[in-house]
Amino acid sequence: MNYTIGLATTFHDPAIAIIGPDGEVLFAEATERYLQYKRAPNCEPDSAPRMEGLLKRYIPKDAEVTIATSWGEDFTGFLDQMARAGSFTLDALLKLSPELNRSLVPERTERALIASLHHAQQRAGMGVLLGLDRAYGKANVTGLKRYGHHLSHAAYACWSSPFDNAACLVVDGMGETGASAIFALENGRIREVKRHRGRESIGFYFGLVTDLAGFDQAKGEEWKIMGLAPYGKTDPELMALLRKLYTIEGHKLSFAKADVVQAVAAKILARRPADALDQGWADLARCGQDVFAEMMEALLAETAALVPSENLVMAGGCALNSSFNGKIAGRHGFETVFVPSAPADDGNAIGAAWLSHAEANPDWRAPKGPLTPYLGSRVSTEPFERMQLWEKRLRKLSPDEIAPVTAKLLTEGKLIGWVQGRAEFGPRALGNRSIIADPRPADAKDILNAKVKYREAFRPFAPSILAEHAADWFDNYQDAPYMERTLTWKEAVRHRVPAVVHEDATGRLQSVTAERNPRYHALISAFHELTGVPVILNTSFNIMGKPILHTAEDAILMFYTSGLDALVVEDWLLVK
């Protein structure tokens, strides 16, 4: 009866996972949802008050608990040495330069991030311990296990995939020794093949482009580069400047020295349009995305050379680049590509927990994936029970009414908040915490932005499509359960769903099946029956700058304070 609690303890995107005695993922959720604080920077994933409720729900009183986290013992010890040497004090930080260095972030910022990482490792598990005391008056904790950062990425991604054998590439901002690593999945076991060393970081490169284009990587605005890029044109001068930041020799990717980085950034800033801080810089977004692809191609070629396979697993924050992900299959010998629902640091909560479980149970093998993303919290419908006493527009439907009634509202042009079941693990709303709309009107995107989302007009909205019809709508269709890749719409159908066709004729699709999400599949099927279109527009249930909602109260507040026309929470329907 040993349960494992996994903690993602980087300085951003903390998360918690609870693994049962058989290795089943019982719960997984990013801390930002509970706190309603975007990306929850420098927050503990396991605050004691939250842990008390989770422990009572998922772990029996007398069970043993192992805690696992995602940065290795050697690296954590190195951080301890740096702290003892005074490297993380305010005085030490003041002595560092605020200028960009080789790693493409300011030297002082880089040290401050590492200091934050150190603090996160120091407090890892304290909330679990206190939560157990609060829940049961005792803590049967067997210990705290630490696992390599990139190994945790690989464990979560590989073991949640449908593969027994695959190549695995992890690419992010930073790890213990470098920012990328290559692994092999062999008969369900993971083997490290190559760990890159040094400060070269494609993740930090993309963050630099985000800042130079007028956005803010600290707020997680890298998404905006992907959305804006199709509106830009390739600028030879910008491409030449960005290519000065790195060299590729064979399979080796190297970045320029600090003085070159600073000179390149200064020249790009000198060219930045005056309105970039308001609208972004489309040409730089386009060139930045293209150069990102060049660097990733070098790593993919190296991965294919070291681990030849038809199957590729991608993990790390750079695996969130859906624009690039959709172009991998069929190249470098990779026929099938898998990216999990939470490839960034939040996913390491599951990865570390699974590594601990596998260490204690050597014969254990992960169940065949893909792993369901619906691993988070449920919302209580109790607020609606109280609301029905005074809110005359609120009614409770029978379960078989939900899909057809909601589909009919969509055909009438209603913008609908849709909350069902357990929350998705990862950054994408996949039909359980979504705002949905009819994709057929050409102005649906503008209306949704103006009335509800309040975000930049260039950012696209995603299509959820019935998987059984998807091959008729997308060229070279690939199954996409987590909205993890963009594909190109078939030319003949683009005019039918203009609200979800991006500037470059792509869509970041979600393939929906009855097995993965029965109610969402039923909704899209009902819409298909009414319209002949097996697609609905799906975006996350939040407003710009806020995480996806966490409670029924969050949904109710957005309904009354935004332009939503209807709210569907489980079997409850509220219409303006």
XYZ file of C-alpha atoms in Angstrom:
576
model
C 0.000 0.000 0.000
C 2.634 2.505 -1.069
C 1.440 5.669 -2.793
C 3.755 8.094 -4.543
C 3.353 11.859 -4.645
C 5.236 13.497 -7.500
C 6.192 17.158 -7.351
C 7.264 19.414 -10.213
C 9.560 21.852 -8.392
C 11.071 24.160 -10.999
C 10.700 27.927 -10.527
C 7.767 27.884 -12.945
C 4.807 25.618 -13.669
C 4.822 23.658 -10.383
C 2.480 20.691 -10.271
C 1.496 17.682 -8.198
C 0.694 14.088 -9.129
C -0.567 11.189 -7.012
C 0.260 7.642 -8.113
C -1.466 4.579 -6.686
C 0.155 1.312 -5.534
C -0.261 -0.155 -9.040
C 1.277 2.875 -10.792
C -2.051 4.349 -11.884
C -2.159 8.144 -12.070
C -4.908 9.041 -9.611
C -4.515 12.813 -9.837
C -2.352 15.352 -11.649
C -2.741 19.101 -11.792
C -0.688 22.259 -12.235
C -0.597 24.549 -9.211
C -1.704 27.547 -11.290
C -5.233 26.122 -11.445
C -5.687 25.929 -7.674
C -4.066 29.324 -7.065
C -5.568 30.967 -10.178
C -2.133 32.512 -10.715
C -0.747 32.104 -14.227
C 2.174 29.637 -14.234
C 2.452 30.029 -10.405
C 6.095 31.201 -10.475
C 8.083 30.308 -7.338
C 5.039 28.730 -5.663
C 5.136 25.401 -3.842
C 3.106 22.682 -5.557
C 2.082 21.025 -2.283
C 0.792 23.653 0.122
C -0.441 21.982 3.322
C -4.057 23.225 3.163
C -4.458 21.905 -0.367
C -2.687 18.647 0.423
C -5.022 17.880 3.312
C -8.018 17.606 0.991
C -6.166 15.726 -1.760
C -4.716 13.217 0.693
C -8.108 12.468 2.221
C -9.552 11.939 -1.253
C -6.851 9.762 -2.798
C -4.684 8.144 -0.096
C -5.892 5.880 2.743
C -5.001 6.818 6.308
C -2.493 4.029 6.967
C -0.821 3.949 3.560
C 2.884 4.608 3.143
C 3.788 7.655 1.068
C 6.918 8.246 -0.998
C 7.625 11.745 -2.275
C 9.444 12.198 -5.600
C 10.643 15.324 -7.358
C 12.282 16.193 -10.624
C 15.806 17.517 -10.008
C 18.606 15.052 -9.276
C 20.582 14.577 -6.055
C 23.929 15.675 -7.517
C 22.488 18.860 -8.960
C 20.577 19.661 -5.800
C 23.785 19.163 -3.831
C 25.573 21.525 -6.207
C 22.891 24.158 -5.582
C 23.374 23.683 -1.846
C 27.099 24.362 -2.283
C 26.360 27.522 -4.266
C 24.020 28.697 -1.507
C 26.615 28.049 1.203
C 29.131 30.048 -0.840
C 26.744 33.008 -0.853
C 26.004 32.864 -4.595
C 22.291 33.454 -4.127
C 22.364 36.437 -1.774
C 21.087 39.815 -2.852
C 24.612 41.232 -2.618
C 25.895 38.489 -4.914
C 23.127 39.124 -7.439
C 23.819 42.860 -7.421
C 27.365 42.190 -8.595
C 26.191 40.369 -11.720
C 25.557 41.983 -15.066
C 21.999 42.695 -16.254
C 23.213 42.151 -19.844
C 22.523 39.075 -21.949
C 25.048 36.264 -21.665
C 25.760 33.103 -23.654
C 22.618 31.387 -22.449
C 20.538 34.164 -24.068
C 19.169 35.499 -20.783
C 20.664 38.277 -18.630
C 23.390 36.985 -16.318
C 21.649 38.295 -13.196
C 18.312 36.850 -14.267
C 19.873 33.443 -14.891
C 21.421 33.361 -11.409
C 18.150 34.508 -9.836
C 16.293 31.702 -11.599
C 18.814 29.175 -10.304
C 18.421 30.634 -6.812
C 14.673 30.177 -7.090
C 15.232 26.607 -8.220
C 17.403 26.016 -5.139
C 14.705 27.334 -2.815
C 12.112 25.089 -4.466
C 14.276 22.005 -3.863
C 14.803 22.946 -0.223
C 11.100 23.027 0.550
C 10.093 20.059 -1.618
C 7.827 17.721 0.318
C 7.245 19.945 3.345
C 3.660 20.615 2.317
C 2.990 16.893 1.887
C 4.373 16.215 5.352
C 2.262 18.918 6.990
C -0.757 17.926 4.920
C -0.502 14.365 6.220
C -0.338 15.688 9.760
C -3.421 17.788 9.142
C -5.312 14.969 7.445
C -4.403 12.008 9.634
C -2.342 13.261 12.582
C 0.663 11.314 11.321
C 2.918 11.017 8.295
C 3.956 7.573 7.054
C 6.521 9.038 4.653
C 9.222 6.637 3.455
C 11.439 9.419 2.123
C 12.085 11.945 -0.621
C 13.415 10.706 -3.977
C 15.065 13.029 -6.498
C 15.334 12.238 -10.213
C 17.030 13.953 -13.125
C 15.064 16.728 -14.752
C 15.266 15.444 -18.316
C 14.863 11.843 -17.180
C 11.595 12.895 -15.509
C 10.477 14.510 -18.768
C 11.347 11.335 -20.659
C 9.635 9.033 -18.142
C 6.349 10.901 -18.284
C 6.386 11.267 -22.069
C 7.555 7.739 -22.938
C 5.435 5.878 -20.409
C 2.295 7.823 -21.310
C 2.808 7.125 -25.023
C 1.349 4.224 -27.058
C 4.862 2.901 -27.801
C 6.966 0.092 -26.389
C 9.960 1.253 -28.418
C 10.774 4.793 -29.528
C 13.362 7.530 -29.727
C 12.823 10.331 -27.227
C 14.052 13.912 -27.540
C 13.779 16.316 -24.593
C 14.318 20.023 -25.307
C 13.635 22.856 -22.850
C 15.218 25.931 -21.257
C 17.577 24.244 -18.824
C 18.370 20.937 -17.147
C 21.094 19.764 -14.810
C 23.860 19.854 -17.440
C 22.286 21.296 -20.551
C 18.970 22.030 -22.193
C 18.403 18.861 -24.229
C 18.864 15.111 -24.004
C 18.194 11.997 -26.051
C 16.725 8.768 -24.665
C 15.713 5.388 -26.017
C 12.513 3.605 -25.012
C 13.268 -0.117 -25.344
C 10.599 -2.674 -24.456
C 9.104 -0.215 -22.006
C 12.394 0.705 -20.334
C 14.121 4.067 -20.673
C 17.825 4.411 -21.418
C 19.730 7.690 -21.569
C 21.639 7.876 -24.852
C 23.102 11.373 -24.799
C 22.906 14.276 -22.414
C 23.884 17.594 -23.942
C 26.154 19.728 -21.798
C 26.677 23.463 -21.751
C 24.507 26.544 -21.783
C 23.118 26.134 -25.302
C 19.350 26.417 -24.994
C 16.747 26.447 -27.733
C 14.181 27.184 -25.038
C 15.995 30.339 -23.943
C 16.467 31.272 -27.601
C 12.712 31.189 -28.146
C 12.248 33.229 -24.984
C 14.667 35.859 -26.295
C 12.734 36.085 -29.568
C 9.540 36.474 -27.536
C 10.997 39.459 -25.672
C 12.518 41.067 -28.760
C 9.191 40.788 -30.601
C 7.481 42.887 -27.926
C 6.083 40.178 -25.663
C 7.227 38.794 -22.284
C 8.630 35.310 -21.831
C 8.322 35.649 -18.057
C 4.548 35.674 -18.547
C 4.679 32.608 -20.766
C 3.926 34.554 -23.945
C 5.926 32.289 -26.253
C 2.530 31.130 -27.565
C 2.125 34.516 -29.202
C 5.169 33.979 -31.427
C 3.590 30.840 -32.891
C 0.276 32.630 -33.431
C 1.821 35.734 -34.981
C 4.436 34.030 -37.181
C 2.102 33.201 -40.115
C 1.296 36.908 -40.472
C 4.958 37.818 -40.972
C 7.293 37.514 -43.909
C 10.809 36.134 -44.060
C 13.222 39.039 -43.640
C 16.743 38.162 -44.903
C 18.404 40.663 -42.559
C 16.564 39.352 -39.484
C 17.333 35.765 -40.497
C 21.018 36.626 -40.862
C 21.086 38.263 -37.428
C 19.340 35.353 -35.709
C 21.668 32.861 -37.391
C 24.642 34.638 -35.825
C 23.415 33.365 -32.459
C 24.296 29.737 -33.217
C 26.270 27.346 -35.374
C 25.596 23.737 -36.328
C 28.594 21.498 -37.014
C 27.495 18.003 -37.858
C 24.924 17.334 -35.142
C 26.438 19.778 -32.654
C 24.515 22.955 -31.886
C 26.587 25.774 -30.345
C 25.646 29.312 -29.347
C 27.687 32.465 -29.807
C 29.621 34.228 -27.085
C 28.024 36.884 -24.913
C 29.329 39.878 -26.898
C 27.831 38.496 -30.123
C 24.506 37.793 -28.395
C 24.383 41.343 -27.062
C 25.279 42.841 -30.442
C 22.621 40.809 -32.256
C 19.927 41.723 -29.718
C 20.856 45.419 -29.973
C 20.624 45.402 -33.778
C 17.269 43.635 -33.716
C 15.895 46.068 -31.129
C 17.076 48.973 -33.273
C 14.873 47.673 -36.074
C 11.823 46.916 -33.912
C 8.699 48.807 -35.059
C 7.304 51.384 -32.658
C 3.991 49.524 -32.341
C 5.572 46.140 -31.473
C 4.793 46.441 -27.757
C 1.100 46.707 -28.633
C 0.798 44.433 -31.660
C 3.947 42.321 -31.682
C 6.452 42.089 -34.520
C 5.197 39.627 -37.090
C 8.323 39.468 -39.242
C 10.535 38.666 -36.259
C 8.011 36.068 -35.080
C 8.156 34.419 -38.510
C 11.957 34.474 -38.665
C 12.260 33.372 -35.035
C 9.992 30.389 -35.664
C 11.918 29.454 -38.812
C 15.267 29.555 -36.991
C 13.764 27.530 -34.135
C 12.861 24.905 -36.730
C 16.438 24.875 -38.076
C 17.845 24.198 -34.613
C 15.275 21.534 -33.831
C 16.012 19.820 -37.148
C 19.641 19.452 -36.062
C 18.589 17.773 -32.814
C 16.107 15.528 -34.614
C 18.776 14.428 -37.065
C 21.077 13.585 -34.165
C 18.276 11.702 -32.400
C 17.519 9.676 -35.526
C 21.208 8.827 -35.948
C 21.599 7.660 -32.340
C 18.201 5.960 -31.901
C 16.801 4.890 -35.274
C 13.065 4.337 -34.870
C 9.757 4.873 -36.591
C 8.416 6.309 -33.342
C 9.413 9.626 -31.795
C 8.467 10.942 -28.357
C 8.950 14.661 -27.696
C 9.071 16.320 -24.274
C 10.255 19.510 -22.594
C 8.876 23.004 -23.030
C 9.947 23.179 -26.681
C 7.586 20.285 -27.411
C 4.760 22.786 -26.920
C 5.668 24.319 -30.285
C 2.675 22.857 -32.092
C 3.549 24.638 -35.344
C 6.774 22.640 -35.581
C 5.366 19.385 -34.186
C 2.978 18.962 -37.093
C 5.880 18.943 -39.568
C 7.968 16.140 -38.028
C 6.159 12.960 -39.106
C 7.631 11.466 -42.267
C 11.064 13.012 -41.721
C 14.276 11.597 -40.256
C 12.651 8.167 -40.376
C 10.000 9.108 -37.804
C 6.562 8.019 -38.986
C 4.635 8.578 -35.747
C 5.168 11.409 -33.263
C 3.827 11.520 -29.707
C 3.783 14.594 -27.484
C 2.072 14.227 -24.082
C -0.598 16.602 -22.814
C 1.822 18.327 -20.378
C 5.287 18.179 -21.980
C 6.628 21.162 -19.998
C 7.771 21.118 -16.375
C 4.327 20.408 -14.910
C 4.485 16.953 -16.516
C 7.539 16.121 -14.412
C 5.260 15.593 -11.420
C 4.057 12.400 -13.093
C 7.507 11.579 -14.478
C 9.236 11.723 -11.080
C 6.436 9.760 -9.396
C 6.588 7.049 -12.053
C 10.376 6.809 -11.763
C 10.033 6.269 -8.020
C 7.345 3.660 -8.537
C 9.423 1.869 -11.177
C 12.452 1.862 -8.883
C 10.410 0.202 -6.127
C 8.669 -2.179 -8.565
C 11.248 -3.290 -11.170
C 8.763 -5.469 -13.066
C 6.201 -2.686 -13.458
C 5.361 -1.458 -16.935
C 3.198 1.543 -17.729
C -0.191 0.723 -19.258
C -0.548 1.253 -22.980
C -1.080 4.924 -23.795
C -1.960 7.507 -24.747
C -2.659 8.469 -21.140
C -5.921 10.290 -20.529
C -5.364 14.011 -19.907
C -8.426 14.199 -17.646
C -6.561 13.815 -14.359
C -7.345 17.025 -12.456
C -10.007 18.368 -10.136
C -13.760 18.190 -10.536
C -16.001 21.178 -9.912
C -18.762 21.063 -7.342
C -22.277 21.704 -8.652
C -23.479 22.735 -5.189
C -23.447 26.447 -6.166
C -26.047 25.684 -8.833
C -28.256 23.923 -6.314
C -28.329 27.200 -4.361
C -28.616 29.414 -7.440
C -31.766 27.733 -8.716
C -33.682 29.365 -5.832
C -33.264 32.799 -7.426
C -31.797 32.410 -10.938
C -34.825 31.664 -13.126
C -32.692 31.151 -16.248
C -30.943 28.157 -14.690
C -32.185 24.627 -15.295
C -30.949 21.103 -14.863
C -31.116 18.868 -17.912
C -31.159 15.115 -18.149
C -27.809 13.613 -19.216
C -29.094 12.734 -22.686
C -30.298 16.321 -23.267
C -26.954 18.031 -22.720
C -25.376 17.328 -26.114
C -28.344 18.138 -28.400
C -29.430 21.237 -26.448
C -25.879 22.640 -26.393
C -25.344 21.841 -30.079
C -28.539 23.733 -30.954
C -27.288 26.759 -28.994
C -24.017 26.615 -30.952
C -25.886 26.715 -34.262
C -27.644 29.861 -32.995
C -24.294 31.594 -32.603
C -24.058 31.309 -28.811
C -20.687 31.477 -27.071
C -20.757 28.737 -24.457
C -18.689 27.950 -21.389
C -18.447 24.156 -21.149
C -17.315 22.428 -17.931
C -17.450 18.656 -17.603
C -15.746 15.944 -15.564
C -12.128 16.241 -14.488
C -9.830 19.050 -15.550
C -7.187 18.479 -18.208
C -3.548 18.045 -17.182
C -1.492 20.417 -19.299
C -1.983 23.875 -20.810
C -4.700 22.999 -23.338
C -8.460 22.816 -22.809
C -9.564 19.520 -24.332
C -13.319 19.642 -23.989
C -13.698 19.630 -20.213
C -12.761 23.261 -19.412
C -13.551 24.925 -22.721
C -15.285 27.865 -24.318
C -16.935 26.568 -27.479
C -18.485 28.204 -30.533
C -19.722 27.543 -34.057
C -16.654 27.600 -36.392
C -18.656 28.452 -39.504
C -19.194 32.244 -39.216
C -16.184 34.167 -40.507
C -16.515 36.708 -37.690
C -16.805 34.167 -34.843
C -13.146 34.628 -33.902
C -13.462 38.413 -33.674
C -16.690 38.189 -31.675
C -15.164 35.729 -29.199
C -12.077 37.910 -28.769
C -14.155 41.044 -28.268
C -16.787 39.580 -25.919
C -14.898 37.025 -23.845
C -11.202 36.373 -24.382
C -9.991 39.984 -24.731
C -6.791 38.872 -26.459
C -4.829 39.790 -29.587
C -6.686 39.367 -32.870
C -3.841 37.393 -34.467
C -4.056 34.498 -32.014
C -5.942 31.569 -33.546
C -8.682 29.427 -32.066
C -8.456 25.667 -32.237
C -10.745 23.086 -33.818
C -12.026 20.018 -32.005
C -12.906 17.445 -34.653
C -14.482 14.006 -34.615
C -11.541 11.686 -35.209
C -13.554 9.454 -37.510
C -13.996 12.367 -39.950
C -10.648 14.121 -39.535
C -8.926 12.545 -42.553
C -11.545 14.197 -44.776
C -10.688 17.626 -43.403
C -6.887 17.651 -42.955
C -4.051 16.856 -45.348
C -1.830 14.011 -44.154
C -3.963 13.615 -41.030
C -2.295 12.572 -37.769
C -4.100 11.663 -34.578
C -3.828 14.617 -32.173
C -5.492 13.842 -28.828
C -3.973 16.806 -26.943
C -3.924 19.710 -29.467
C -0.180 19.187 -29.646
C 0.368 19.792 -33.374
C -0.929 21.899 -36.247
C -1.948 20.334 -39.548
C -3.042 21.843 -42.848
C -6.732 21.988 -43.687
C -7.770 20.495 -47.000
C -8.314 23.365 -49.397
C -11.849 22.273 -50.285
C -13.160 22.568 -46.707
C -11.458 25.718 -45.430
C -14.367 27.982 -46.373
C -16.722 25.884 -44.242
C -14.936 26.584 -40.920
C -13.166 29.950 -41.362
C -13.114 30.726 -37.624
C -10.624 27.909 -36.965
C -8.484 28.187 -40.116
C -5.299 30.093 -39.288
C -3.540 32.568 -41.569
C -1.323 29.790 -42.969
C -4.283 27.425 -43.535
C -3.424 25.284 -40.497
C -5.338 24.325 -37.382
C -4.121 23.101 -33.981
C -6.599 20.292 -33.839
C -7.900 17.996 -31.137
C -8.932 14.554 -32.352
C -12.015 13.615 -30.320
C -13.189 10.024 -29.867
C -16.058 8.550 -27.870
C -13.564 6.485 -25.903
C -11.459 9.473 -24.828
C -14.288 11.879 -24.006
C -17.823 10.483 -24.429
C -19.798 13.651 -23.646
C -17.639 15.946 -25.757
C -17.820 13.475 -28.638
C -21.602 13.374 -28.255
C -21.758 17.178 -28.375
C -19.699 17.448 -31.570
C -21.689 14.564 -33.090
C -24.945 16.420 -32.344
C -23.514 19.568 -33.945
C -22.408 17.495 -36.937
C -25.920 16.086 -37.304
C -27.401 19.588 -37.330
C -24.826 21.232 -39.621
C -22.911 18.577 -41.538
C -19.716 19.931 -39.930
C -17.881 17.576 -37.499
C -15.917 20.464 -35.982
C -16.453 23.011 -33.222
C -14.303 25.935 -32.129
C -12.632 25.229 -28.783
C -10.583 27.569 -26.609
C -9.629 27.451 -22.953
C -12.179 28.623 -20.388
C -10.344 31.698 -19.143
C -9.676 35.300 -20.025
C -6.298 36.622 -21.152
C -3.683 36.518 -18.417
C -5.561 34.068 -16.188
C -5.240 30.281 -15.944
C -8.043 27.969 -16.956
C -10.817 28.047 -14.347
C -10.707 25.798 -11.293
C -14.116 25.971 -9.609
C -17.784 26.376 -10.467
C -17.583 29.828 -8.886
C -14.892 30.754 -11.443
C -17.217 29.681 -14.255
C -20.190 31.570 -12.824
C -18.119 34.732 -12.416
C -16.962 34.613 -16.027
C -20.517 34.008 -17.217
C -21.861 37.099 -15.478
C -18.892 39.398 -16.219
C -18.110 38.514 -19.842
C -19.950 38.105 -23.121
C -20.649 34.398 -22.697
C -24.172 33.570 -23.820
C -24.540 30.259 -22.015
C -22.863 28.133 -19.375
C -23.001 24.343 -19.209
C -21.555 22.786 -16.055
C -22.152 19.053 -15.879
C -25.958 18.801 -16.323
C -26.699 22.433 -15.440
C -27.524 24.983 -18.160
C -27.584 28.753 -17.629
C -28.501 30.965 -20.603
C -28.542 34.766 -20.809
